[in-house]
Amino acid sequence: MPDKSTRKLHFVTRFLALAALAAIFALSSARAAEEEKVTLNFVNADIVSVIKAVGGHTGKNFILDPRVTGTVNIVSEKPVPKDLLYPMLLSVLRTQGYAAVESGAFVKIVPEAEGKTGASPVGEAAAKVPGDRIVTRVFLLQNESAMQLVAVLRPLVTANNFVAAYPNNNAIVITDYAENVRRIESIIRSIDQPTGGDVQVIRLQHASAVDVAQTIKGVVPETNANPASPGAPAKAAISIDPRTNSLLVRGDNPGLLGRIKALATSLDTPGAGAGNIHVVYLRNAEAAKIAETLRALVSGGEAARTNAAQPTTTPAPTSGNQSPGAAMSAPAAVAAPSSIIQAYTPTNSIIITAPEPVYRSLRAVIDQLDTRRAQVYVEALIVEVSTGIASEFGVQWQSARNVGGDQSVFGGTNFNTGVAGGLGTNIINAAIDPRTLGGGLNLGLINGTLRIPGTDIEVLNLQVLARALEADSGANVLSTPNVLTLDNEEARIIVGQNVPFITGSYTPSSGSATNPFQTIERKDIGLTLKVTPQVAESGTVKLKIFQEVSSVTREAQLVRSADIITNKRSLESTVLVDDGQIVVLGGLIQDDQQAGIDKVPLLGDLPWIGSLFKYETRNRKRTNLMVFLRPVVLRDDKAAAALTSDRYEYIRNQQRGMDLPANVLLPPVKATELPPMDTTKGKPLVPN
């Protein structure tokens, strides 16, 4: 058994051996770590060469955009680990206006403006990315408005990158470098905090909560938004609870809340008497209609109370002091005094004389009815596409000769068919006056003149008349009448002419002292649109529509009629349409085909030669008419102002297109143009 000194020697030997191994391992690790470091010294080096060098040390594959050019400077006094080469390259690229977009096994180097459209990390993966890589983050706000916060964050985002608000779920989308997005995230968390304002309930006993709230808002400016800071909330908010006749006040300043509470308490005093007179000024509704509605409510309530106050008769038990059939009356309730409600239209106000409880109830009803009514912009589209094809071909001939004296011999064909209804198409009319010939190709043979027996009239001896005509016509008419009206109010627009129609005439007999005359009735010819919209809370619009399109026919002079002929297309309907949607109201698809042939019996049926003894016409007309409608609900003044501005700029653009350029002989002429829209109050729409 080894002694104690021997064991001690073995322990020392083992310790020295382990120490030597540890030193050797540490030395090798230090040498390996030293070998993993790289000394960087790039002065005015080509950026492409630098990227290649980094790729050689890191093993990454780069795809360079052709626009990636320039020189860079990277100087390090001491060696840096290889793990820092790629982050350093990203920082260098950022200073040069380029960005790296990782896509699978490759890294694309592109201009910074296009980096936001690349396959950058999104969501939770983007939150873990360090350095100067481009990422996309979505922040859902819980308390603040995304639209207002974007204006604060936009200067903090790199110029070529992206920040926007998505109002539907109150979110902010940011595409920027990871470190910058992380800094913006901390700013968003600091701002998106719940408001620490307290809410107090002030219950009123005598005065109306609606009147008190309006009075406080008129004398305490902190309860109204500051016009100099659009979008900024008021320092104190006041809401009304009509059910309990209470005020709900919220604010961050305890002193301001105390002032509002003290003012409301001082205003909550009993009236001068049971029949107080109150004047309520309306903002949107019509005083006459509101007063009529309130009178109906009050009269219905008072009628119910009167019926309850009538004495009721019940049979009483007989006793020695009462005879059978005697009655006993129940105690009668005392009817409440009547209320007086009167409208004063010059100031659009209502005068109410009623007890305080009744007035408070009526005041709450008035506040709910006196709201801004929605407007409806109705755009109708009337599209009419019509085509017409007409053709005619025929040969007419005649032979006439004066045989002497008052006798003539003639014979031939005379056809009165044609698109023009015979006017200028037959040979006899052409012989009398060649100027009446209809359109198309006319070929004739004239052999001198003929004198009509018994007259001094001479006509051309037209022996042959051949006519050929082919006509194509087309029309594409688009009408878009637009009208803006209030909810449940009828609007009407008429665009056209006022055409006179003869309804009667008088021709006096010879020798009469009465002058001849005609009676005329004027009617509107053109486009008429009448619409009454009714907006539902769900966004649907019920439309009562009457639409008429009328015109004077172009063939009025060619058709035998007593007076002017008009075309008329009308539609009357009630439809239900979603806000902003297009609905078809009706249409007409008409195909009119006509054909006619005049011929000489037997001769007109002969092959080939029969064409010399007949006149053939063909006419086809196809009409397509469709009526569409689109209502757009305008619920506030901003929507109405946006629509007006859009239509105003449309007219201005149309005016710019009316400019006449200069030519060799004439100078240019600039069309009259409306000035830019200025909504400043007090300024004229068109300056002098």
Tab-separated table of N, CA and C in Angstrom, residues 308-394:
chain	number	residue	atom	x	y	z
A	308	ALA	N	-108.341	58.095	-17.676
A	308	ALA	CA	-108.109	57.500	-16.360
A	308	ALA	C	-108.767	58.315	-15.257
A	309	ALA	N	-108.983	59.625	-15.491
A	309	ALA	CA	-109.571	60.482	-14.462
A	309	ALA	C	-111.087	60.440	-14.444
A	310	GLN	N	-111.735	59.838	-15.453
A	310	GLN	CA	-113.190	59.783	-15.470
A	310	GLN	C	-113.692	58.906	-14.321
A	311	PRO	N	-114.794	59.317	-13.596
A	311	PRO	CA	-115.331	58.509	-12.486
A	311	PRO	C	-115.928	57.215	-13.008
A	312	THR	N	-115.660	56.157	-12.298
A	312	THR	CA	-116.203	54.846	-12.646
A	312	THR	C	-117.322	54.502	-11.691
A	313	THR	N	-118.392	53.945	-12.211
A	313	THR	CA	-119.575	53.612	-11.412
A	313	THR	C	-119.628	52.119	-11.175
A	314	THR	N	-119.734	51.739	-9.898
A	314	THR	CA	-119.810	50.323	-9.539
A	314	THR	C	-121.035	50.100	-8.685
A	315	PRO	N	-121.677	48.971	-8.819
A	315	PRO	CA	-122.865	48.703	-7.992
A	315	PRO	C	-122.469	48.583	-6.524
A	316	ALA	N	-123.293	49.174	-5.652
A	316	ALA	CA	-123.019	49.159	-4.211
A	316	ALA	C	-123.950	48.185	-3.516
A	317	PRO	N	-123.506	47.600	-2.423
A	317	PRO	CA	-124.397	46.677	-1.697
A	317	PRO	C	-125.558	47.427	-1.060
A	318	THR	N	-126.688	46.777	-1.072
A	318	THR	CA	-127.890	47.404	-0.508
A	318	THR	C	-127.839	47.347	1.012
A	319	SER	N	-128.391	48.354	1.615
A	319	SER	CA	-128.500	48.422	3.068
A	319	SER	C	-129.798	49.102	3.426
A	320	GLY	N	-129.965	49.284	4.685
A	320	GLY	CA	-131.233	49.882	5.089
A	320	GLY	C	-131.332	51.330	4.705
A	321	ASN	N	-130.173	52.012	4.579
A	321	ASN	CA	-130.202	53.430	4.252
A	321	ASN	C	-130.128	53.697	2.757
A	322	GLN	N	-129.874	52.656	1.937
A	322	GLN	CA	-129.751	52.846	0.489
A	322	GLN	C	-130.730	51.947	-0.219
A	323	SER	N	-131.233	52.492	-1.271
A	323	SER	CA	-132.168	51.721	-2.068
A	323	SER	C	-131.414	50.868	-3.055
A	324	PRO	N	-131.997	49.767	-3.518
A	324	PRO	CA	-131.329	48.949	-4.527
A	324	PRO	C	-131.056	49.755	-5.784
A	325	GLY	N	-129.931	49.519	-6.398
A	325	GLY	CA	-129.557	50.224	-7.640
A	325	GLY	C	-128.780	51.477	-7.388
A	326	ALA	N	-128.587	51.881	-6.138
A	326	ALA	CA	-127.782	53.075	-5.885
A	326	ALA	C	-126.338	52.811	-6.277
A	327	ALA	N	-125.650	53.862	-6.690
A	327	ALA	CA	-124.275	53.717	-7.176
A	327	ALA	C	-123.316	54.476	-6.293
A	328	MET	N	-122.040	54.047	-6.366
A	328	MET	CA	-120.986	54.706	-5.602
A	328	MET	C	-119.883	55.098	-6.573
A	329	SER	N	-119.421	56.340	-6.541
A	329	SER	CA	-118.392	56.847	-7.460
A	329	SER	C	-117.013	56.654	-6.863
A	330	ALA	N	-116.084	56.175	-7.717
A	330	ALA	CA	-114.693	56.010	-7.292
A	330	ALA	C	-114.006	57.359	-7.281
A	331	PRO	N	-112.957	57.541	-6.491
A	331	PRO	CA	-112.238	58.812	-6.471
A	331	PRO	C	-111.687	59.129	-7.862
A	332	ALA	N	-111.833	60.357	-8.251
A	332	ALA	CA	-111.371	60.787	-9.582
A	332	ALA	C	-109.975	61.356	-9.485
A	333	ALA	N	-109.122	60.950	-10.453
A	333	ALA	CA	-107.770	61.504	-10.517
A	333	ALA	C	-107.811	62.898	-11.099
A	334	VAL	N	-106.907	63.716	-10.655
A	334	VAL	CA	-106.848	65.091	-11.130
A	334	VAL	C	-106.020	65.130	-12.421
A	335	ALA	N	-106.574	65.657	-13.501
A	335	ALA	CA	-105.875	65.701	-14.792
A	335	ALA	C	-104.759	66.732	-14.752
A	336	ALA	N	-103.703	66.381	-15.400
A	336	ALA	CA	-102.575	67.304	-15.452
A	336	ALA	C	-102.920	68.494	-16.334
A	337	PRO	N	-102.369	69.648	-16.035
A	337	PRO	CA	-102.652	70.820	-16.863
A	337	PRO	C	-102.153	70.601	-18.278
A	338	SER	N	-102.838	71.165	-19.252
A	338	SER	CA	-102.487	70.982	-20.662
A	338	SER	C	-101.217	71.744	-20.988
A	339	SER	N	-100.510	71.258	-22.055
A	339	SER	CA	-99.279	71.887	-22.522
A	339	SER	C	-99.534	72.574	-23.852
A	340	ILE	N	-98.781	73.626	-24.089
A	340	ILE	CA	-98.921	74.405	-25.322
A	340	ILE	C	-97.602	74.312	-26.075
A	341	ILE	N	-97.684	73.915	-27.340
A	341	ILE	CA	-96.503	73.795	-28.200
A	341	ILE	C	-96.781	74.565	-29.474
A	342	GLN	N	-95.915	75.531	-29.781
A	342	GLN	CA	-96.124	76.375	-30.947
A	342	GLN	C	-94.800	76.549	-31.686
A	343	ALA	N	-94.856	76.457	-33.015
A	343	ALA	CA	-93.666	76.648	-33.837
A	343	ALA	C	-93.555	78.098	-34.278
A	344	TYR	N	-92.331	78.613	-34.262
A	344	TYR	CA	-92.045	79.957	-34.758
A	344	TYR	C	-91.068	79.808	-35.924
A	345	THR	N	-91.629	79.823	-37.134
A	345	THR	CA	-90.836	79.498	-38.323
A	345	THR	C	-89.769	80.526	-38.673
A	346	PRO	N	-89.935	81.847	-38.407
A	346	PRO	CA	-88.854	82.772	-38.805
A	346	PRO	C	-87.497	82.423	-38.217
A	347	THR	N	-87.459	81.925	-36.979
A	347	THR	CA	-86.186	81.536	-36.360
A	347	THR	C	-86.063	80.027	-36.237
A	348	ASN	N	-86.986	79.278	-36.826
A	348	ASN	CA	-86.975	77.813	-36.774
A	348	ASN	C	-86.846	77.333	-35.329
A	349	SER	N	-87.737	77.805	-34.493
A	349	SER	CA	-87.708	77.472	-33.071
A	349	SER	C	-89.091	77.029	-32.622
A	350	ILE	N	-89.135	76.434	-31.435
A	350	ILE	CA	-90.366	75.908	-30.858
A	350	ILE	C	-90.557	76.539	-29.485
A	351	ILE	N	-91.777	76.985	-29.226
A	351	ILE	CA	-92.144	77.557	-27.927
A	351	ILE	C	-92.982	76.519	-27.189
A	352	ILE	N	-92.526	76.148	-26.006
A	352	ILE	CA	-93.191	75.112	-25.214
A	352	ILE	C	-93.581	75.690	-23.866
A	353	THR	N	-94.848	75.549	-23.530
A	353	THR	CA	-95.353	75.905	-22.206
A	353	THR	C	-95.844	74.626	-21.550
A	354	ALA	N	-95.096	74.164	-20.561
A	354	ALA	CA	-95.414	72.875	-19.939
A	354	ALA	C	-94.714	72.798	-18.593
A	355	PRO	N	-95.194	71.952	-17.693
A	355	PRO	CA	-94.484	71.727	-16.424
A	355	PRO	C	-93.093	71.167	-16.691
A	356	GLU	N	-92.220	71.301	-15.699
A	356	GLU	CA	-90.849	70.877	-15.858
A	356	GLU	C	-90.704	69.402	-16.232
A	357	PRO	N	-91.420	68.466	-15.577
A	357	PRO	CA	-91.255	67.061	-15.987
A	357	PRO	C	-91.652	66.815	-17.435
A	358	VAL	N	-92.760	67.451	-17.863
A	358	VAL	CA	-93.198	67.282	-19.252
A	358	VAL	C	-92.193	67.907	-20.206
A	359	TYR	N	-91.694	69.095	-19.846
A	359	TYR	CA	-90.730	69.758	-20.725
A	359	TYR	C	-89.457	68.942	-20.864
A	360	ARG	N	-88.958	68.346	-19.778
A	360	ARG	CA	-87.748	67.542	-19.863
A	360	ARG	C	-87.940	66.351	-20.798
A	361	SER	N	-89.114	65.741	-20.732
A	361	SER	CA	-89.379	64.620	-21.642
A	361	SER	C	-89.422	65.083	-23.089
A	362	LEU	N	-90.101	66.218	-23.327
A	362	LEU	CA	-90.182	66.745	-24.691
A	362	LEU	C	-88.808	67.196	-25.190
A	363	ARG	N	-88.025	67.757	-24.282
A	363	ARG	CA	-86.700	68.239	-24.698
A	363	ARG	C	-85.812	67.079	-25.128
A	364	ALA	N	-85.919	65.958	-24.442
A	364	ALA	CA	-85.145	64.783	-24.842
A	364	ALA	C	-85.589	64.271	-26.208
A	365	VAL	N	-86.894	64.320	-26.485
A	365	VAL	CA	-87.401	63.891	-27.791
A	365	VAL	C	-86.913	64.834	-28.887
A	366	ILE	N	-86.942	66.142	-28.604
A	366	ILE	CA	-86.483	67.121	-29.598
A	366	ILE	C	-85.020	66.895	-29.939
A	367	ASP	N	-84.204	66.622	-28.933
A	367	ASP	CA	-82.774	66.433	-29.172
A	367	ASP	C	-82.516	65.216	-30.061
A	368	GLN	N	-83.340	64.184	-29.924
A	368	GLN	CA	-83.161	62.996	-30.764
A	368	GLN	C	-83.689	63.211	-32.176
A	369	LEU	N	-84.731	64.013	-32.325
A	369	LEU	CA	-85.295	64.252	-33.660
A	369	LEU	C	-84.530	65.322	-34.426
A	370	ASP	N	-83.901	66.245	-33.705
A	370	ASP	CA	-83.217	67.363	-34.352
A	370	ASP	C	-81.790	66.960	-34.723
A	371	THR	N	-81.673	65.971	-35.567
A	371	THR	CA	-80.367	65.498	-36.026
A	371	THR	C	-80.185	65.856	-37.498
A	372	ARG	N	-78.942	65.842	-37.900
A	372	ARG	CA	-78.634	66.145	-39.296
A	372	ARG	C	-79.144	65.022	-40.192
A	373	ARG	N	-79.968	65.382	-41.150
A	373	ARG	CA	-80.519	64.393	-42.060
A	373	ARG	C	-79.520	64.069	-43.155
A	374	ALA	N	-79.513	62.815	-43.524
A	374	ALA	CA	-78.619	62.379	-44.596
A	374	ALA	C	-79.099	62.933	-45.931
A	375	GLN	N	-78.156	63.125	-46.827
A	375	GLN	CA	-78.462	63.508	-48.200
A	375	GLN	C	-78.136	62.343	-49.125
A	376	VAL	N	-78.803	62.321	-50.246
A	376	VAL	CA	-78.620	61.237	-51.209
A	376	VAL	C	-78.289	61.858	-52.562
A	377	TYR	N	-77.161	61.438	-53.107
A	377	TYR	CA	-76.751	61.849	-54.448
A	377	TYR	C	-77.129	60.730	-55.410
A	378	VAL	N	-78.056	61.016	-56.284
A	378	VAL	CA	-78.591	60.012	-57.203
A	378	VAL	C	-78.034	60.285	-58.593
A	379	GLU	N	-77.404	59.274	-59.147
A	379	GLU	CA	-76.838	59.363	-60.490
A	379	GLU	C	-77.539	58.342	-61.377
A	380	ALA	N	-78.230	58.834	-62.375
A	380	ALA	CA	-78.940	57.966	-63.316
A	380	ALA	C	-78.163	57.910	-64.630
A	381	LEU	N	-78.114	56.734	-65.215
A	381	LEU	CA	-77.448	56.527	-66.500
A	381	LEU	C	-78.466	55.975	-67.488
A	382	ILE	N	-78.663	56.698	-68.561
A	382	ILE	CA	-79.585	56.296	-69.615
A	382	ILE	C	-78.753	56.071	-70.876
A	383	VAL	N	-78.662	54.831	-71.297
A	383	VAL	CA	-77.824	54.461	-72.438
A	383	VAL	C	-78.731	53.943	-73.544
A	384	GLU	N	-78.637	54.556	-74.703
A	384	GLU	CA	-79.443	54.146	-75.853
A	384	GLU	C	-78.516	53.947	-77.044
A	385	VAL	N	-78.520	52.746	-77.582
A	385	VAL	CA	-77.738	52.404	-78.761
A	385	VAL	C	-78.706	51.902	-79.824
A	386	SER	N	-78.772	52.598	-80.943
A	386	SER	CA	-79.697	52.225	-82.010
A	386	SER	C	-78.950	52.186	-83.338
A	387	THR	N	-79.316	51.237	-84.159
A	387	THR	CA	-78.730	51.090	-85.491
A	387	THR	C	-79.856	50.912	-86.502
A	388	GLY	N	-79.626	51.402	-87.702
A	388	GLY	CA	-80.623	51.287	-88.760
A	388	GLY	C	-79.967	50.961	-90.092
A	389	ILE	N	-80.572	50.062	-90.837
A	389	ILE	CA	-80.097	49.684	-92.178
A	389	ILE	C	-81.282	49.788	-93.133
A	390	ALA	N	-81.132	50.560	-94.192
A	390	ALA	CA	-82.189	50.729	-95.188
A	390	ALA	C	-81.586	50.544	-96.581
A	391	SER	N	-82.318	49.888	-97.441
A	391	SER	CA	-81.858	49.695	-98.820
A	391	SER	C	-83.078	49.648	-99.735
A	392	GLU	N	-82.903	50.146	-100.947
A	392	GLU	CA	-83.971	50.104	-101.944
A	392	GLU	C	-83.355	50.071	-103.343
A	393	PHE	N	-84.045	49.402	-104.209
A	393	PHE	CA	-83.604	49.313	-105.602
A	393	PHE	C	-84.832	49.086	-106.476
A	394	GLY	N	-84.927	49.838	-107.548
A	394	GLY	CA	-86.054	49.668	-108.451
A	394	GLY	C	-85.868	50.433	-109.744
